[in-house]
Every structure is written in C-alpha cells, then in structure tokens.
Tab-separated table of C-alpha atoms and ligand atoms in Angstrom:
chain	number	residue	atom	x	y	z
L	1067	MET	CA	81.351	16.769	10.689
L	1068	ARG	CA	79.575	13.762	9.550
L	1069	HIS	CA	80.336	10.548	8.035
L	1070	LEU	CA	78.341	7.865	6.582
L	1071	MET	CA	79.014	4.291	7.964
L	1072	SER	CA	75.615	2.762	7.980
L	1073	PRO	CA	72.227	3.818	6.520
L	1074	LEU	CA	70.918	4.209	10.168
L	1075	ASP	CA	73.447	7.387	10.378
L	1076	PHE	CA	70.515	9.188	8.703
L	1077	SER	CA	67.005	9.399	10.299
L	1078	VAL	CA	64.024	8.596	8.008
L	1079	GLU	CA	63.396	12.173	7.407
L	1080	GLU	CA	67.235	13.011	6.536
L	1081	LEU	CA	66.863	9.997	4.072
L	1082	ASP	CA	63.840	11.566	2.744
L	1083	THR	CA	65.383	14.970	2.162
L	1084	LEU	CA	68.545	13.185	0.656
L	1085	LEU	CA	66.441	11.173	-1.861
L	1086	THR	CA	64.559	14.166	-2.817
L	1087	LEU	CA	67.967	15.995	-3.494
L	1088	ALA	CA	68.905	13.210	-5.686
L	1089	GLN	CA	65.467	13.408	-7.600
L	1090	ASP	CA	66.319	17.192	-8.136
L	1091	ILE	CA	69.914	16.564	-9.387
L	1092	GLU	CA	68.624	13.959	-11.808
L	1093	ALA	CA	66.022	16.665	-12.984
L	1094	ASN	CA	68.309	19.701	-12.978
L	1095	PRO	CA	71.926	18.387	-13.655
L	1096	ALA	CA	73.251	21.906	-14.692
L	1097	LYS	CA	72.066	23.626	-11.370
L	1098	TYR	CA	74.608	21.264	-9.537
L	1099	ALA	CA	77.552	21.356	-12.025
L	1100	HIS	CA	79.830	23.556	-10.215
L	1101	ALA	CA	78.777	22.986	-6.577
L	1102	CYS	CA	81.937	21.164	-5.493
L	1103	ALA	CA	84.395	23.301	-7.563
L	1104	GLY	CA	87.544	23.525	-5.698
L	1105	LYS	CA	86.684	20.401	-3.702
L	1106	LYS	CA	88.417	16.942	-3.764
L	1107	MET	CA	87.259	13.450	-3.260
L	1108	ALA	CA	89.577	10.514	-2.458
L	1109	THR	CA	88.394	7.073	-3.301
L	1110	LEU	CA	90.485	4.612	-0.920
L	1111	PHE	CA	89.482	0.952	-2.373
L	1112	TYR	CA	91.450	-1.995	-0.702
L	1113	GLU	CA	88.925	-4.318	-2.577
L	1114	PRO	CA	87.809	-4.523	-6.032
L	1115	SER	CA	84.966	-2.323	-7.417
L	1116	THR	CA	83.292	-1.222	-10.527
L	1117	ARG	CA	80.299	0.605	-9.319
L	1118	THR	CA	80.889	2.187	-6.123
L	1119	ARG	CA	84.232	3.567	-6.912
L	1120	LEU	CA	83.419	4.833	-10.343
L	1121	SER	CA	79.949	6.298	-9.367
L	1122	HIS	CA	81.651	8.339	-6.350
L	1123	GLU	CA	84.088	9.610	-8.797
L	1124	ALA	CA	81.355	10.310	-11.566
L	1125	ALA	CA	79.314	12.071	-8.729
L	1126	MET	CA	82.263	14.193	-7.634
L	1127	LEU	CA	83.203	15.224	-11.371
L	1128	ASN	CA	79.549	16.147	-12.076
L	1129	LEU	CA	79.536	18.469	-9.139
L	1130	GLY	CA	82.750	20.272	-10.703
L	1131	GLY	CA	84.926	18.597	-8.057
L	1132	SER	CA	88.312	16.616	-8.425
L	1133	ILE	CA	89.181	13.200	-7.563
L	1134	MET	CA	92.254	10.973	-6.442
L	1135	GLY	CA	92.667	7.715	-5.050
L	1136	PHE	CA	93.617	4.149	-5.444
L	1137	SER	CA	91.905	1.215	-6.529
L	1138	SER	CA	93.754	-1.820	-4.674
L	1139	ALA	CA	95.692	-2.279	-1.350
L	1140	ASP	CA	98.497	-3.427	-3.576
L	1141	SER	CA	99.125	0.143	-5.160
L	1142	SER	CA	99.114	2.012	-1.750
L	1143	SER	CA	101.235	2.153	1.056
L	1144	ALA	CA	99.031	-0.699	2.851
L	1145	ALA	CA	101.123	-3.052	0.755
L	1146	LYS	CA	104.118	-1.820	2.991
L	1147	GLY	CA	102.113	-2.276	6.029
L	1148	GLU	CA	100.621	1.164	6.633
L	1149	SER	CA	97.594	1.229	8.980
L	1150	VAL	CA	94.124	2.409	7.967
L	1151	SER	CA	94.569	5.156	10.729
L	1152	ASP	CA	97.807	6.493	9.366
L	1153	THR	CA	96.436	6.340	5.917
L	1154	ILE	CA	93.238	8.396	6.776
L	1155	ARG	CA	95.560	11.034	8.587
L	1156	THR	CA	97.433	11.505	5.554
L	1157	ILE	CA	94.537	11.645	3.032
L	1158	SER	CA	92.858	14.247	5.464
L	1159	CYS	CA	95.637	16.538	4.363
L	1160	TYR	CA	94.869	16.049	0.416
L	1161	ALA	CA	91.422	15.750	0.167
L	1162	ASP	CA	87.918	17.177	1.267
L	1163	ILE	CA	86.102	13.981	1.680
L	1164	CYS	CA	86.845	10.261	1.049
L	1165	ALA	CA	85.099	6.870	0.139
L	1166	MET	CA	86.637	3.804	1.685
L	1167	ARG	CA	86.053	0.196	0.593
L	1168	HIS	CA	87.927	-2.551	2.834
L	1169	PRO	CA	87.661	-6.206	3.136
L	1170	LYS	CA	87.498	-5.921	7.041
L	1171	GLU	CA	84.310	-5.087	8.781
L	1172	GLY	CA	84.881	-1.870	10.784
L	1173	ALA	CA	87.913	-0.619	8.914
L	1174	PRO	CA	85.854	2.588	7.775
L	1175	MET	CA	84.791	3.300	11.273
L	1176	VAL	CA	88.400	3.158	12.360
L	1177	ALA	CA	89.140	5.618	9.706
L	1178	CYS	CA	86.682	8.008	10.678
L	1179	GLN	CA	87.897	7.939	14.204
L	1180	HIS	CA	91.236	9.521	12.886
L	1181	SER	CA	89.883	11.575	10.239
L	1182	ARG	CA	89.635	15.277	9.626
L	1183	ILE	CA	87.262	15.011	6.692
L	1184	PRO	CA	84.157	12.987	6.039
L	1185	VAL	CA	84.376	9.275	5.570
L	1186	ILE	CA	81.791	7.364	3.515
L	1187	ASN	CA	81.854	3.668	4.026
L	1188	ALA	CA	81.808	2.049	0.412
L	1189	GLY	CA	81.454	-1.447	1.928
L	1190	ASP	CA	83.221	-3.154	4.651
L	1191	GLY	CA	83.503	-7.185	4.365
L	1192	GLY	CA	80.278	-8.708	4.846
L	1193	HIS	CA	78.971	-5.891	7.175
L	1194	GLN	CA	77.570	-2.668	5.664
L	1195	HIS	CA	77.301	-1.075	2.234
L	1196	PRO	CA	75.291	2.365	2.890
L	1197	THR	CA	75.723	4.067	-0.353
L	1198	GLN	CA	74.594	0.962	-2.161
L	1199	THR	CA	71.471	0.925	0.126
L	1200	LEU	CA	70.708	4.800	-0.817
L	1201	THR	CA	70.889	3.653	-4.282
L	1202	ASP	CA	68.553	0.908	-3.676
L	1203	LEU	CA	66.086	3.196	-1.717
L	1204	LEU	CA	66.093	5.809	-4.459
L	1205	THR	CA	65.396	3.054	-7.054
L	1206	ILE	CA	62.559	1.830	-5.029
L	1207	ARG	CA	61.052	4.973	-4.544
L	1208	ASN	CA	61.261	6.175	-8.077
L	1209	LEU	CA	59.854	2.854	-9.495
L	1210	LYS	CA	57.201	2.244	-7.001
L	1211	GLY	CA	56.340	5.716	-5.695
L	1212	ARG	CA	57.136	4.682	-2.094
L	1213	LEU	CA	59.124	2.997	0.313
L	1214	ASP	CA	56.353	1.550	2.588
L	1215	HIS	CA	53.835	-1.039	2.624
L	1216	MET	CA	55.819	-3.691	0.289
L	1217	THR	CA	56.873	-7.221	0.095
L	1218	ILE	CA	60.434	-7.552	-0.669
L	1219	GLY	CA	62.107	-10.800	-1.847
L	1220	LEU	CA	65.867	-11.056	-0.970
L	1221	CYS	CA	67.502	-13.822	-2.746
L	1222	GLY	CA	70.851	-15.543	-2.947
L	1223	ASP	CA	73.641	-14.985	-0.503
L	1224	LEU	CA	71.875	-13.567	2.621
L	1225	LYS	CA	74.742	-14.723	4.793
L	1226	PHE	CA	77.603	-12.722	3.728
L	1227	GLY	CA	75.616	-10.050	1.587
L	1228	ARG	CA	76.422	-6.753	2.931
L	1229	THR	CA	74.047	-4.912	0.622
L	1230	VAL	CA	71.126	-7.195	1.887
L	1231	HIS	CA	72.167	-6.404	5.485
L	1232	SER	CA	72.165	-2.650	4.867
L	1233	LEU	CA	68.938	-2.663	3.120
L	1234	ILE	CA	67.095	-4.557	5.731
L	1235	HIS	CA	68.362	-2.149	8.210
L	1236	ALA	CA	67.177	0.812	6.124
L	1237	LEU	CA	63.843	-0.752	5.216
L	1238	VAL	CA	62.472	-1.964	8.518
L	1239	ARG	CA	62.027	1.584	9.542
L	1240	TYR	CA	59.192	2.157	7.133
L	1241	PRO	CA	55.497	0.850	7.814
L	1242	GLY	CA	54.109	-2.209	6.113
L	1243	ILE	CA	57.386	-3.812	4.974
L	1244	GLN	CA	57.843	-7.466	5.143
L	1245	PHE	CA	60.505	-9.838	3.610
L	1246	ILE	CA	60.483	-13.043	1.979
L	1247	LEU	CA	64.052	-14.491	2.519
L	1248	ILE	CA	65.130	-16.728	-0.435
L	1249	SER	CA	68.328	-18.718	0.260
L	1250	PRO	CA	69.817	-22.099	0.483
L	1251	GLU	CA	70.273	-23.320	4.210
L	1252	GLU	CA	73.774	-22.516	4.071
L	1253	LEU	CA	73.447	-18.999	3.163
L	1254	ARG	CA	70.653	-18.084	5.340
L	1255	LEU	CA	70.468	-14.402	6.777
L	1256	PRO	CA	72.660	-14.561	9.978
L	1257	ASP	CA	70.960	-14.815	13.454
L	1258	TYR	CA	72.258	-11.220	14.281
L	1259	MET	CA	69.825	-10.037	11.592
L	1260	ARG	CA	66.832	-12.355	11.983
L	1261	GLN	CA	66.668	-12.219	15.695
L	1262	ASP	CA	68.270	-8.741	16.554
L	1263	VAL	CA	66.615	-6.915	13.722
L	1264	LEU	CA	63.551	-8.641	12.281
L	1265	ASP	CA	62.195	-10.453	15.219
L	1266	LYS	CA	63.142	-7.676	17.748
L	1267	LEU	CA	61.106	-5.143	15.703
L	1268	GLN	CA	58.566	-7.607	14.869
L	1269	ILE	CA	58.890	-7.371	11.042
L	1270	PRO	CA	56.911	-10.113	9.100
L	1271	TYR	CA	59.174	-12.411	7.276
L	1272	LYS	CA	59.351	-15.841	5.828
L	1273	GLU	CA	62.172	-18.043	4.798
L	1274	VAL	CA	61.862	-19.948	1.738
L	1275	VAL	CA	64.518	-22.195	-0.445
L	1276	ARG	CA	62.790	-22.070	-3.779
L	1277	LEU	CA	62.493	-18.583	-5.685
L	1278	GLU	CA	59.415	-19.978	-7.539
L	1279	ASP	CA	57.351	-20.043	-4.373
L	1280	ALA	CA	58.066	-16.392	-3.669
L	1281	MET	CA	57.793	-14.669	-7.090
L	1282	PRO	CA	53.956	-14.146	-7.157
L	1283	ASP	CA	53.768	-12.546	-3.966
L	1284	LEU	CA	56.693	-9.841	-4.512
L	1285	ASP	CA	56.848	-5.983	-5.025
L	1286	ILE	CA	60.667	-6.057	-5.280
L	1287	LEU	CA	62.967	-8.987	-6.000
L	1288	TYR	CA	66.427	-8.006	-4.705
L	1289	MET	CA	68.855	-10.687	-6.201
L	1290	THR	CA	72.385	-11.001	-5.173
L	1291	ARG	CA	75.359	-12.617	-6.429
L	1292	VAL	CA	76.935	-15.774	-4.238
L	1293	GLN	CA	80.066	-14.158	-3.447
L	1294	LYS	CA	83.327	-16.336	-4.198
L	1295	GLU	CA	85.450	-13.892	-2.286
L	1296	ARG	CA	83.677	-14.620	0.882
L	1297	PHE	CA	84.027	-18.498	0.907
L	1298	PHE	CA	86.569	-20.390	2.626
L	1299	ASN	CA	86.656	-23.046	0.341
L	1300	GLU	CA	86.262	-23.494	-3.419
L	1301	GLU	CA	84.061	-26.743	-3.066
L	1302	ASP	CA	81.305	-25.039	-1.320
L	1303	TYR	CA	81.466	-21.979	-3.513
L	1304	VAL	CA	80.978	-24.149	-6.574
L	1305	ARG	CA	78.080	-26.165	-4.803
L	1306	MET	CA	76.292	-22.846	-4.163
L	1307	LYS	CA	77.206	-20.461	-7.185
L	1308	ASP	CA	74.359	-21.572	-9.539
L	1309	PHE	CA	71.699	-22.112	-6.965
L	1310	TYR	CA	69.478	-19.291	-8.448
L	1311	ILE	CA	69.202	-18.470	-11.750
L	1312	LEU	CA	66.321	-15.943	-12.597
L	1313	ASP	CA	65.193	-16.697	-16.159
L	1314	ARG	CA	62.039	-15.699	-18.343
L	1315	LYS	CA	60.169	-18.740	-17.134
L	1316	LYS	CA	60.370	-17.645	-13.432
L	1317	MET	CA	59.534	-14.000	-14.304
L	1318	LYS	CA	56.268	-15.275	-15.661
L	1319	LEU	CA	55.238	-16.165	-12.138
L	1320	ALA	CA	55.877	-12.530	-10.792
L	1321	PRO	CA	53.331	-9.764	-10.983
L	1322	GLU	CA	53.582	-7.343	-13.751
L	1323	THR	CA	54.322	-4.608	-11.148
L	1324	MET	CA	57.120	-6.343	-9.523
L	1325	TYR	CA	60.652	-4.929	-10.357
L	1326	VAL	CA	63.935	-6.917	-10.188
L	1327	LEU	CA	66.907	-5.129	-8.664
L	1328	HIS	CA	70.722	-6.434	-8.151
L	1329	PRO	CA	73.526	-4.346	-6.677
L	1330	LEU	CA	75.843	-5.907	-9.293
L	1331	PRO	CA	78.004	-7.317	-10.420
L	1332	ARG	CA	75.816	-10.449	-11.651
L	1333	VAL	CA	77.579	-13.578	-12.521
L	1334	ASN	CA	74.878	-16.279	-13.467
L	1335	GLU	CA	72.081	-15.441	-10.939
L	1336	ILE	CA	70.087	-13.482	-13.748
L	1337	ALA	CA	69.991	-14.844	-17.228
L	1338	VAL	CA	70.899	-12.089	-19.831
L	1339	GLU	CA	67.473	-12.840	-21.420
L	1340	VAL	CA	65.804	-11.036	-18.395
L	1341	ASP	CA	67.647	-7.796	-19.125
L	1342	SER	CA	64.873	-6.937	-21.717
L	1343	ASP	CA	62.099	-7.416	-19.540
L	1344	PRO	CA	60.719	-3.922	-18.518
L	1345	ARG	CA	60.817	-4.999	-14.814
L	1346	ALA	CA	64.374	-5.589	-14.982
L	1347	ALA	CA	65.691	-2.185	-13.079
L	1348	TYR	CA	69.161	-3.079	-12.258
L	1349	PHE	CA	70.832	-0.697	-14.920
L	1350	ARG	CA	68.395	1.783	-13.945
L	1351	GLN	CA	69.747	1.299	-10.464
L	1352	VAL	CA	73.430	1.883	-11.608
L	1353	GLN	CA	72.313	5.520	-12.889
L	1354	TYR	CA	70.540	6.220	-9.704
L	1355	GLY	CA	73.558	5.492	-7.742
L	1356	VAL	CA	75.436	8.390	-9.375
L	1357	TYR	CA	72.452	10.812	-8.388
L	1358	VAL	CA	72.388	9.748	-4.781
L	1359	ARG	CA	76.119	9.804	-4.331
L	1360	MET	CA	76.075	13.348	-5.732
L	1361	ALA	CA	73.173	14.087	-3.228
L	1362	LEU	CA	75.439	12.527	-0.332
L	1363	ILE	CA	78.632	14.269	-1.205
L	1364	LEU	CA	76.520	17.777	-0.991
L	1365	THR	CA	74.918	16.721	2.268
L	1366	LEU	CA	78.309	15.425	4.128
L	1367	LEU	CA	80.319	18.813	2.749
L	1368	GLU	CA	77.249	20.900	3.834
L	1369	ILE	CA	77.001	22.415	0.460
L	1370	HIS	CA	73.577	24.072	-0.405
L	1371	VAL	CA	72.511	24.711	-3.792
L	1372	ASP	CA	69.455	27.170	-4.329
M	1502	CP	N1	77.322	-2.944	-6.316
M	1502	CP	C1	78.774	-2.703	-6.060
M	1502	CP	O1	79.208	-2.630	-4.856
M	1502	CP	O2	79.350	-3.063	-7.072
M	1502	CP	P1	80.953	-2.761	-7.228
M	1502	CP	O3	81.693	-4.123	-6.347
M	1502	CP	O4	81.115	-3.078	-8.732
M	1502	CP	O5	81.404	-1.647	-6.555
C-alpha cells in the first residue's frame, strides 16, 4: 500500500506517468467516470481549505466514487482529544483512501503509520503540500511543455510556505532548473532548504528582495501569500503582508512567455487587474488540480483504466 507524504515519494519516472495520466483524464473524462464506483474517500481537514479539500472531493466524485469527511478539527472528535492515530484507525473502517490536512508538521506521517488505507498529505503545517506540487508540475508542464531548463521565481513567504518547499524538492530533480528566491529578509527560505537541498545538490539560485529585479529573467513566477496563520504576532504580519503586490506595471517587466502561478488563496499579493493578463495561470492551475488528484487517487488505489 502506498501513501503520498512528499513529492519525493514518486520517482521522476512515476511522476511523469502520473502527469501523463492526468492529461489523459483531461482529454477523455468519460473514460474515467466510473473508475472508482463503490470506493469512498474521506477528507480529514483539521485546518481550513477551499481548493485542496474540494478538489479531492471533486476528483473522487468525477471518478464515480463517494466522499465523506470533516472540514475542521472542531467538528470531529479531535475536539474531545482524540489522537490522529485513533482517528485514522477509525477512518480505515469506513473509507478506501483519505486526504488529511493538519496544522502540525508530520501528522499525516503519523496517520499513515497506523492506517489500513492510503493516506494523502493534503498539507502539514509549514512542511509539505505534495498534491499542490503535483498540481504545479502539471500546470508548468502543460503551459511550457517541459519541466526542465527553466528559471523559476519563488516570491513571498518562502519561510513558512509549504507549497514552495514541496515545489523546490520536486523541481531540483529536473536538469537545468535554477531559482530566484524573492522575499524580505524575515521570510527567507529556511537554512534546511537552502543548505541541505539547493547547496547540497548544487542548484543555481540567487536571493533578491525586489520583485522588479527578478521579473525579466523568469520563465515561471510562483507567487505566494504571506500567511497570517503562521505568524506568532500580528505586528510582524501587518508589516509583511503587503510587501509584494504584483500589478500590471510589474508584469510589463516580464517576458511574454512567462507565466504566473499561485497556489491560492491570494490576499493582496496579485492585483485583480493581473487576472486578465494571458500569462496569469493561477485559475487554470486550480482546474489542473482536479485532474492530477484524479490521477493520484487511481494510482494509489491501483486502479487501471484501459
Ligand atoms: N492551495 C491550497 O492549499 O488552497 P486551500 O488552502 O484553499 O486548500
């Protein structure tokens, strides 16, 4: 039985197969409409979510399966003190697969150690968000036709941003990838990512504070939100929250072939006026998130459709 805790749980070849399956699902949805008939997915969300929970549920429904779950810790027995390991033992009696989001790093890993069904990490604290990474990879591959030889700008909260950490882990495995890390000093990529991943694998990168300085060199700009929920005090959040605002003027500095991605939700970091720019790809990214989660469910449940 397989779980998904990190993008590194799949080899590059397996990722390629998964993304190709997602593309086939997009092209031939009817072929997959009953692939999960009789199967149930549980979504166990201890932290708020719109896209990740509902896209897992949409994915299972599109495959002909059923869904159940909770959308906050308060509405589950976690509020009475139940442990993650007891909860997953229980859910294993009800469902065939589950997706778990938790504010504590490592909670989905604890779950998979006690689970009789595949567990998908749907985001654990500031650690990893592998299904967002699958979404990002599918989006980049579809937009650019490749996942190698690119300059990727990562902008915003690189310290707590689990989507950024997961994406870096995934992209460093492709040749010719370089990063421009765009953040204020306080939200720099942590040492465990810079030294233990980028330096160790000799991945070229530079760090800049001004978004304008990076724009002309980018193939992909990956914007992120400054996450209020990860700050210990309100004052620091207020100081940081509007540090970056991507607007039409800044978009003029970027190549015509650059695309803007964002895991969403956005707050102020991308002005609404950018949405109509053909290079704004963040809502297409949301759609790809359904196809890739359909492919993931089929892969983890070992369901093959001719
Ligand atoms: N991208 C993402 O994780 O969005 P949600 O928090 O809405 O699930």
